[in-house]
Coordinates of C-alpha atoms in Angstrom, one line a residue:
X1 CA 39.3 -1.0 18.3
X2 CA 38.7 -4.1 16.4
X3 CA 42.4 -5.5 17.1
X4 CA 42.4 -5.7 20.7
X5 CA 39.4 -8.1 20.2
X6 CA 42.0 -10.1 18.7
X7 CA 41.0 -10.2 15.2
X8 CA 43.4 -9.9 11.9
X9 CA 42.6 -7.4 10.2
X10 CA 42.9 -9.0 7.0
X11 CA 40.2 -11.0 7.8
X12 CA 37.9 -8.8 9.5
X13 CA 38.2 -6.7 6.3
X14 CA 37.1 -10.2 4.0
X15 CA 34.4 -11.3 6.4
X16 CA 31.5 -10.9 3.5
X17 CA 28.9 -9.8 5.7
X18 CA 27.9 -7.2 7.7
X19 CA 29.7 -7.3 11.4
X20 CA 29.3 -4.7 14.0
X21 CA 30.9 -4.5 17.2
X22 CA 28.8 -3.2 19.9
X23 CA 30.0 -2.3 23.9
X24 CA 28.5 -2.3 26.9
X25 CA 25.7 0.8 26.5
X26 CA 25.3 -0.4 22.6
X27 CA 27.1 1.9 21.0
X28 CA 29.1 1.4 17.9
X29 CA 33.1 0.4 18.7
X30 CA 33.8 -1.0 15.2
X31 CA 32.3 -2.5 11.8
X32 CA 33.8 -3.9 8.8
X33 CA 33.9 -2.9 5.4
X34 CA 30.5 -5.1 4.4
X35 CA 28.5 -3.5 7.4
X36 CA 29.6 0.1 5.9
X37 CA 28.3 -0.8 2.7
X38 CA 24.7 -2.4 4.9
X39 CA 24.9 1.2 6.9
X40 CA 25.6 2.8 4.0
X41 CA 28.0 5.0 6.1
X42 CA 31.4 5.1 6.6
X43 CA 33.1 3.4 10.0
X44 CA 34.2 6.9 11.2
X45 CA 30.7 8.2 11.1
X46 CA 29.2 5.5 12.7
X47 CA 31.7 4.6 15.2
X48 CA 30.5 6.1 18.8
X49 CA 26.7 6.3 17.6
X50 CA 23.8 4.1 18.8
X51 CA 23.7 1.2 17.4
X52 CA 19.4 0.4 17.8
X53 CA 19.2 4.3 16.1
X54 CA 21.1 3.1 13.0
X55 CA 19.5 -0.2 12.8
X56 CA 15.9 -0.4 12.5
X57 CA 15.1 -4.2 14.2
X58 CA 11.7 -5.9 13.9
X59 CA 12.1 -7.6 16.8
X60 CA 12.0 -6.9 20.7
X61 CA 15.9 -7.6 21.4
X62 CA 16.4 -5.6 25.0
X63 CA 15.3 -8.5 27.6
X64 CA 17.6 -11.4 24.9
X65 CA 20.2 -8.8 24.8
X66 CA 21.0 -8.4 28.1
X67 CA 20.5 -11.8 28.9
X68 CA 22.9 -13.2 26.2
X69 CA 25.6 -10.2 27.7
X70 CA 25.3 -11.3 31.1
X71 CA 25.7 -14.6 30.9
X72 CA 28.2 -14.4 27.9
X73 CA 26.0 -16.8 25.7
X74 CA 25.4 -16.1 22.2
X75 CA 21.7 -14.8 21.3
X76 CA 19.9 -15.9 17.6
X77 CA 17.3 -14.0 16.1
X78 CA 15.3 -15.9 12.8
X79 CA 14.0 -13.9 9.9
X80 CA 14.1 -10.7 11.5
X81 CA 13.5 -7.4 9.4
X82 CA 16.3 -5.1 9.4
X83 CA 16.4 -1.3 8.1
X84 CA 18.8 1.1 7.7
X85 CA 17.3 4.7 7.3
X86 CA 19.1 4.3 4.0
X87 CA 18.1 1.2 2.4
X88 CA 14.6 -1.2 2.2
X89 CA 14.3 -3.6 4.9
X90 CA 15.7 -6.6 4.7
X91 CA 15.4 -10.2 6.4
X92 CA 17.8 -11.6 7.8
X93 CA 19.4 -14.0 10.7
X94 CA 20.9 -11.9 13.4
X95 CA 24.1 -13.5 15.2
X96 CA 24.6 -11.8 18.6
X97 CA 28.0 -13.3 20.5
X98 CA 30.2 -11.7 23.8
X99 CA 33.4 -10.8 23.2
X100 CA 35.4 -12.8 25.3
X101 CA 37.4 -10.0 28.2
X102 CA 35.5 -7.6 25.9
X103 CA 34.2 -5.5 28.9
X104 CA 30.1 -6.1 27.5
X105 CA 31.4 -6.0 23.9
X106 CA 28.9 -7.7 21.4
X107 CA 29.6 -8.8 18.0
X108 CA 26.5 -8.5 15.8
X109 CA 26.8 -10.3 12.5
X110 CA 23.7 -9.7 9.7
X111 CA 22.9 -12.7 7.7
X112 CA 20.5 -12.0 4.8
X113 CA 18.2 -14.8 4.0
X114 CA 18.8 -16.7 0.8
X115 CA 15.8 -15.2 -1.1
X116 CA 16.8 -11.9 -2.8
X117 CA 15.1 -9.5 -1.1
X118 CA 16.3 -6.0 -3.4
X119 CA 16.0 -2.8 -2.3
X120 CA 15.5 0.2 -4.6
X121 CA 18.6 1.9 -6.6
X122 CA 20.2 4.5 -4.3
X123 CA 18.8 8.3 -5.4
X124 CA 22.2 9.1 -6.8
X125 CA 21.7 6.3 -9.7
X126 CA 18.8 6.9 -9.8
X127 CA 19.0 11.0 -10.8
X128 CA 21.8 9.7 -13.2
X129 CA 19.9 6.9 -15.0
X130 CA 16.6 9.7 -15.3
X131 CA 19.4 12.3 -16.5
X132 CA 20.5 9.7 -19.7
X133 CA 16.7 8.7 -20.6
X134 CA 15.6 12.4 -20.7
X135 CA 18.6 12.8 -23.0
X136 CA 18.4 9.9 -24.9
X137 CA 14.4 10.2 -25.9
X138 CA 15.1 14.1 -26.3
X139 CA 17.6 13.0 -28.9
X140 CA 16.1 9.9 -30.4
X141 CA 12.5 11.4 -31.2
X142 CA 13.9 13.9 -33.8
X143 CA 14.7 12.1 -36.2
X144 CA 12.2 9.5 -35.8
X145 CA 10.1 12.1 -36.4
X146 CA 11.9 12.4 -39.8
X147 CA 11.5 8.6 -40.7
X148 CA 8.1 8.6 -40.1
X149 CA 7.4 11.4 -42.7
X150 CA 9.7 9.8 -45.2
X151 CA 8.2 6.8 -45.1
X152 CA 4.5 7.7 -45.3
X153 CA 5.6 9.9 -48.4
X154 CA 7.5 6.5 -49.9
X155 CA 4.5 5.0 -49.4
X156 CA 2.3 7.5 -51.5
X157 CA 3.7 6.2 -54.5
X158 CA 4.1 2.5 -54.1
X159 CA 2.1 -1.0 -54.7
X160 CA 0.0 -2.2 -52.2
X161 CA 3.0 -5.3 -51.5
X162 CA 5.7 -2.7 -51.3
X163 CA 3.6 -0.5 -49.2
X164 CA 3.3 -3.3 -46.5
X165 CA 6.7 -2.4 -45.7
X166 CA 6.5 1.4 -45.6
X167 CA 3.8 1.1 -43.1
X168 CA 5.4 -1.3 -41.0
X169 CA 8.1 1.2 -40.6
X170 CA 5.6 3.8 -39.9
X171 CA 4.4 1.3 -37.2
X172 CA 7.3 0.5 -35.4
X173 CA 8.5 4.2 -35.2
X174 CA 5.3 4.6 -33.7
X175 CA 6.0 2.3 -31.1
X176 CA 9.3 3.8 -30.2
X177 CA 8.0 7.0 -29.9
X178 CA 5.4 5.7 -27.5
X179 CA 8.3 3.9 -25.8
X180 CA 10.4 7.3 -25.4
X181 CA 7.1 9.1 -24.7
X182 CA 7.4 6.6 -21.3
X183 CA 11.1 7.0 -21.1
X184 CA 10.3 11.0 -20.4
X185 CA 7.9 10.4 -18.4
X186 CA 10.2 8.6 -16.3
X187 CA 12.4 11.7 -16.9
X188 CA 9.6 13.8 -15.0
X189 CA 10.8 15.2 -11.5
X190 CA 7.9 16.5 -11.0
X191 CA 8.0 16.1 -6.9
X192 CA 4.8 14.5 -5.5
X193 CA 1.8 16.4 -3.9
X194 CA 1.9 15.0 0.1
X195 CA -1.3 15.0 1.4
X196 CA -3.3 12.3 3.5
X197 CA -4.3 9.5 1.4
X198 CA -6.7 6.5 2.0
X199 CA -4.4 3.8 0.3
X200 CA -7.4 1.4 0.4
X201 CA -9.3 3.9 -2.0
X202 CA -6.3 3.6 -4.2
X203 CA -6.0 -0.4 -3.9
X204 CA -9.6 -0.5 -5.0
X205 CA -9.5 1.6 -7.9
X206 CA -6.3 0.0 -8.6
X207 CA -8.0 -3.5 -8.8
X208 CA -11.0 -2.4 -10.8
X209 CA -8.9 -0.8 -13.2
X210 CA -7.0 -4.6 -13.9
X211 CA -10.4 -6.7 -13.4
X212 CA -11.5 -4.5 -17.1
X213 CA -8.4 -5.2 -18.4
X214 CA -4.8 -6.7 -18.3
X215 CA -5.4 -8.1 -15.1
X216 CA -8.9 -9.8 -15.9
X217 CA -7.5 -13.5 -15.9
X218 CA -6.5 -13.2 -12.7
X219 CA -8.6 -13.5 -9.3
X220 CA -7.7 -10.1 -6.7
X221 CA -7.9 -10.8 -3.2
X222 CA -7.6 -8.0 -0.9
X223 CA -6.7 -8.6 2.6
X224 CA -6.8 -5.2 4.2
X225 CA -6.4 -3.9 7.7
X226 CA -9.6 -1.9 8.2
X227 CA -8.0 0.2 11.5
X228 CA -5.2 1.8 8.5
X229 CA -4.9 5.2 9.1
X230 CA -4.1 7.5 6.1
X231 CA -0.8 8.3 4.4
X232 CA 1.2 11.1 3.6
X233 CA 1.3 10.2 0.0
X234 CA 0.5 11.3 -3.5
X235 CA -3.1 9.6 -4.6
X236 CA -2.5 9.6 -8.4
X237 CA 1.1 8.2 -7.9
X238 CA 0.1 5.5 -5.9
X239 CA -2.4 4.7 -8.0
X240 CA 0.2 4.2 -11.0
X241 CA 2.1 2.6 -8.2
X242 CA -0.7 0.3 -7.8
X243 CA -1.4 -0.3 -11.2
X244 CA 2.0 -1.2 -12.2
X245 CA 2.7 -3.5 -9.8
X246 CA -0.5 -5.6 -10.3
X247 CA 0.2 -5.1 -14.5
X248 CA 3.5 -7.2 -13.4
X249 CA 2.0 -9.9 -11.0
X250 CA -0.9 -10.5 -14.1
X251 CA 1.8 -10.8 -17.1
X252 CA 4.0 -12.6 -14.9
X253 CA 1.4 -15.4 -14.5
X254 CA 0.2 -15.2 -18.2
X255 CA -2.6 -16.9 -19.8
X256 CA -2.4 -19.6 -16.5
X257 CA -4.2 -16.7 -14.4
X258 CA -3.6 -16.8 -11.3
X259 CA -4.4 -14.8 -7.4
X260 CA -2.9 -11.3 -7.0
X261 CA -3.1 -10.7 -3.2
X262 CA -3.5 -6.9 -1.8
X263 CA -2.5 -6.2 1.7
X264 CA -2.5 -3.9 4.1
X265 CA -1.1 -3.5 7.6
X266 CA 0.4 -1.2 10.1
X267 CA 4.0 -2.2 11.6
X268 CA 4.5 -1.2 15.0
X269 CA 8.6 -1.4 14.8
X270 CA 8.5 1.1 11.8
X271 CA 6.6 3.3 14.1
X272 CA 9.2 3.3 17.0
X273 CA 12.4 5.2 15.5
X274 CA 12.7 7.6 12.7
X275 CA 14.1 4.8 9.6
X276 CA 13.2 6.6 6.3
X277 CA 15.6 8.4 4.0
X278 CA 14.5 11.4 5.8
X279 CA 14.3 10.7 9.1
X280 CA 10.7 9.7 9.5
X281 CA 8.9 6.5 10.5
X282 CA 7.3 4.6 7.7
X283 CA 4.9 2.2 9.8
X284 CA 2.2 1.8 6.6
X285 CA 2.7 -0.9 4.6
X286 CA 1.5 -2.6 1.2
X287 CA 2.1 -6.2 -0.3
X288 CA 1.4 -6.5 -3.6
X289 CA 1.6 -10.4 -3.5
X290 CA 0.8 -13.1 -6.8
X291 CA 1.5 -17.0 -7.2
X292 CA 3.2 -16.8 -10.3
X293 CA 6.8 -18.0 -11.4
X294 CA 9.1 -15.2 -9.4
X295 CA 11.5 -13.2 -10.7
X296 CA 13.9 -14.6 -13.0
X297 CA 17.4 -15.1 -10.9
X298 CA 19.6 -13.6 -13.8
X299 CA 17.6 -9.7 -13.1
X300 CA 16.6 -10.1 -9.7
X301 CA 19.5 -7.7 -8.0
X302 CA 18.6 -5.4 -10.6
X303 CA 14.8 -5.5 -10.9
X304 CA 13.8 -1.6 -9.9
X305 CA 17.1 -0.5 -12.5
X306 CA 15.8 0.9 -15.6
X307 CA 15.9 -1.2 -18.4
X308 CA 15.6 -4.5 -17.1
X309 CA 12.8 -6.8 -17.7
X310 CA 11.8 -10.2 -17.3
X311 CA 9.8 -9.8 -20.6
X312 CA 10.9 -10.4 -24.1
X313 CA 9.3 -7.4 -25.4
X314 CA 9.7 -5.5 -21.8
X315 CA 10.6 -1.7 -21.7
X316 CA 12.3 -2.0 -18.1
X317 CA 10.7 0.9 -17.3
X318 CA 7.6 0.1 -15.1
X319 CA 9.9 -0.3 -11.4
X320 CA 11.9 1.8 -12.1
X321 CA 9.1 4.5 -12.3
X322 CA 7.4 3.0 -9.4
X323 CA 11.0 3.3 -7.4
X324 CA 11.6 6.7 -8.0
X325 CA 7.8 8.0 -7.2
X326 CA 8.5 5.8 -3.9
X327 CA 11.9 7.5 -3.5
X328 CA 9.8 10.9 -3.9
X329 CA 8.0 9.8 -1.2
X330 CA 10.5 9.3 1.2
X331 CA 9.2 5.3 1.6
X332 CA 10.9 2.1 1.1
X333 CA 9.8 -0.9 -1.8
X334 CA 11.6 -4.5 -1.6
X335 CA 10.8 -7.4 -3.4
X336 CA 10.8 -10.7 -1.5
X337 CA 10.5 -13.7 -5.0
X338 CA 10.7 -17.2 -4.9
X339 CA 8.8 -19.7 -7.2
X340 CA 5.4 -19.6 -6.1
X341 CA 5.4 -16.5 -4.3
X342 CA 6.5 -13.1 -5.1
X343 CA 5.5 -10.0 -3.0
X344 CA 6.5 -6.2 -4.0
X345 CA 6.0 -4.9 -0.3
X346 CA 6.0 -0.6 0.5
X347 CA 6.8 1.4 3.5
X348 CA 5.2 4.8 3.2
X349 CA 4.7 7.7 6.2
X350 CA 1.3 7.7 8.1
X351 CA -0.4 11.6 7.6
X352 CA -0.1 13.3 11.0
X353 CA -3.1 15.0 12.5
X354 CA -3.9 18.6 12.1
X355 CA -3.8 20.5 15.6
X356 CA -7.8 20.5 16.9
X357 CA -8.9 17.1 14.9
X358 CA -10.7 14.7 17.0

């Protein structure tokens, strides 16, 4: 246990980031209360388990491992990816030390970068925020419905000044109507139809879709990895996927314009141990990228929750809809923002081939 490393257990418990201790065949001794939270597990499930099956590293850390053990040196590993299974992959600074007369005991401490990198709402909140916007537009439509009619018969028998006003009612329960009419379709669990999809096809049809419209001030670059292979995914969900996020990068630049990069690429790591929510490796991955302003800081840990926008007239509804049809799809979406840079980056499944393909 932690104590015989010599540690107080008052402070072991306040250390604010994640800490796992490690022995001499890597498996889990000991973590505190923030790596639980990072795990997303509790210390008594975790304790005795692997510790390179639980965390997903993007880096090669065997030959620097043993090294570091064997001469009892600490080892330091720079803006490394790190997964859970549970949560999006996040960059960090690994801290590898010995524990001194620990018997090949490690102590790994996770240091996130300073950048937010945010990971999507845990399924739970999210099947509880869906459950109060079905309710909520269920309830509020009815009696919009109502003030709509009133108000167009109010406006039957009024002067053309007075009637200005009935109509702008009439308008802006229209609008909320259209807004709930979002809110449900948010609502919609609906599961998505897996089959093997060319994410390129959907990138392009994505992009060509913005260049005739909200996106046409802005100039779409595409940097794809032509050797892709297809996804297990949901074509017409990543496509709204796809179209949301670049909606986002182009009002997000406004009138300035601005470069919305599209990227592709396979990740090797992903591909080496099962990481997503359902045990599967997600090694495909796409970077919606633009040069705009970033996120604003105030919403940035928050930023795939529904209701929050960075836009005065926002509906907060956009990530959240593109989090839960990635959460359907058993893949990951982060957010990595900074002023100047701001890339929405997915983790999906590759499409496994049929028995007898060539």
């Amino acid at each position: 246990m932690i104590a015989e490393a010599a540690f107080d257990e008052a402070i072991w418990s306040a250390l604010p980031a994640p800490v796992i201790v490690i022995d001499a065949a890597d498996r889990i001794v000991d973590l505190n209360p923030a790596a639980e939270g990072f795990m997303n597990q509790s210390a008594r499930a975790l304790r005795g388990e692997p510790v390179w099956d639980r965390l997903a590293v993007d880096a090669p850390l065997e030959s620097g491992l043993e090294r570091a053990r064997r001469l009892g040196t600490p080892l330091f590993v720079n803006d490394v990816d790190i997964g859970t299974g549970s949560s999006a992959p996040v960059q960090c600074t690994l801290h590898i030390a010995p524990l001194q007369g620990g018997q090949g005991r490690m102590l790994l401490l996770i240091a996130a970068r300073d950048f937010a990198l945010r990971a999507q709402p845990s399924a739970s909140s999210a099947r509880s925020a869906i459950g109060m916007a079905e309710m909520l537009a269920h309830e509020i439509k009815n009696p919009l419905a109502g003030i709509t009619g009133a108000a167009q018969l109010l406006g039957m028998s009024l002067g053309a000044q007075d009637r200005e006003l009935t109509d702008l009612i009439v308008a802006e329960t229209r609008r909320i109507v259209t807004l709930l009419d979002r809110v449900e379709q948010f609502g919609n669990r609906a599961g998505a139809q897996l089959v093997p999809t060319n994410l390129h096809d959907v990138l392009d049809r994505a992009a060509r879709s913005a260049a005739l419209g909200l996106g046409a001030h802005m100039r779409i670059e595409k940097a794809y990895d032509p050797s892709l292979p297809p996804a297990l995914a949901d074509p017409d969900q990543m496509l709204q996927v796809a179209q949301n996020l670049i909606h986002n990068a182009a009002d997000a630049a406004g009138r300035a314009g601005g470069t919305i990069t599209l990227r592709t690429y396979y990740e090797q790591s992903y591909n080496k141990r099962p990481i997503g929510a359902s045990g599967q490796s997600l090694p495909l991955q796409i970077e919606v990228i633009d040069d705009g302003p970033g996120l604003p800081s105030e919403i940035a840990a928050d930023i795939f929750a529904p209701f929050v926008s960075g836009r005065e007239n926002g509906t907060g509804l956009g990530l959240a809809l593109v989090s839960k049809i990635i959460a359907d799809h058993d893949g990951w979406i982060a957010v990595d923002s900074r002023p100047g840079r701001t890339a929405f980056r997915i983790s999906l499944p590759q499409a496994r081939r049929a028995k007898g393909d060539s």
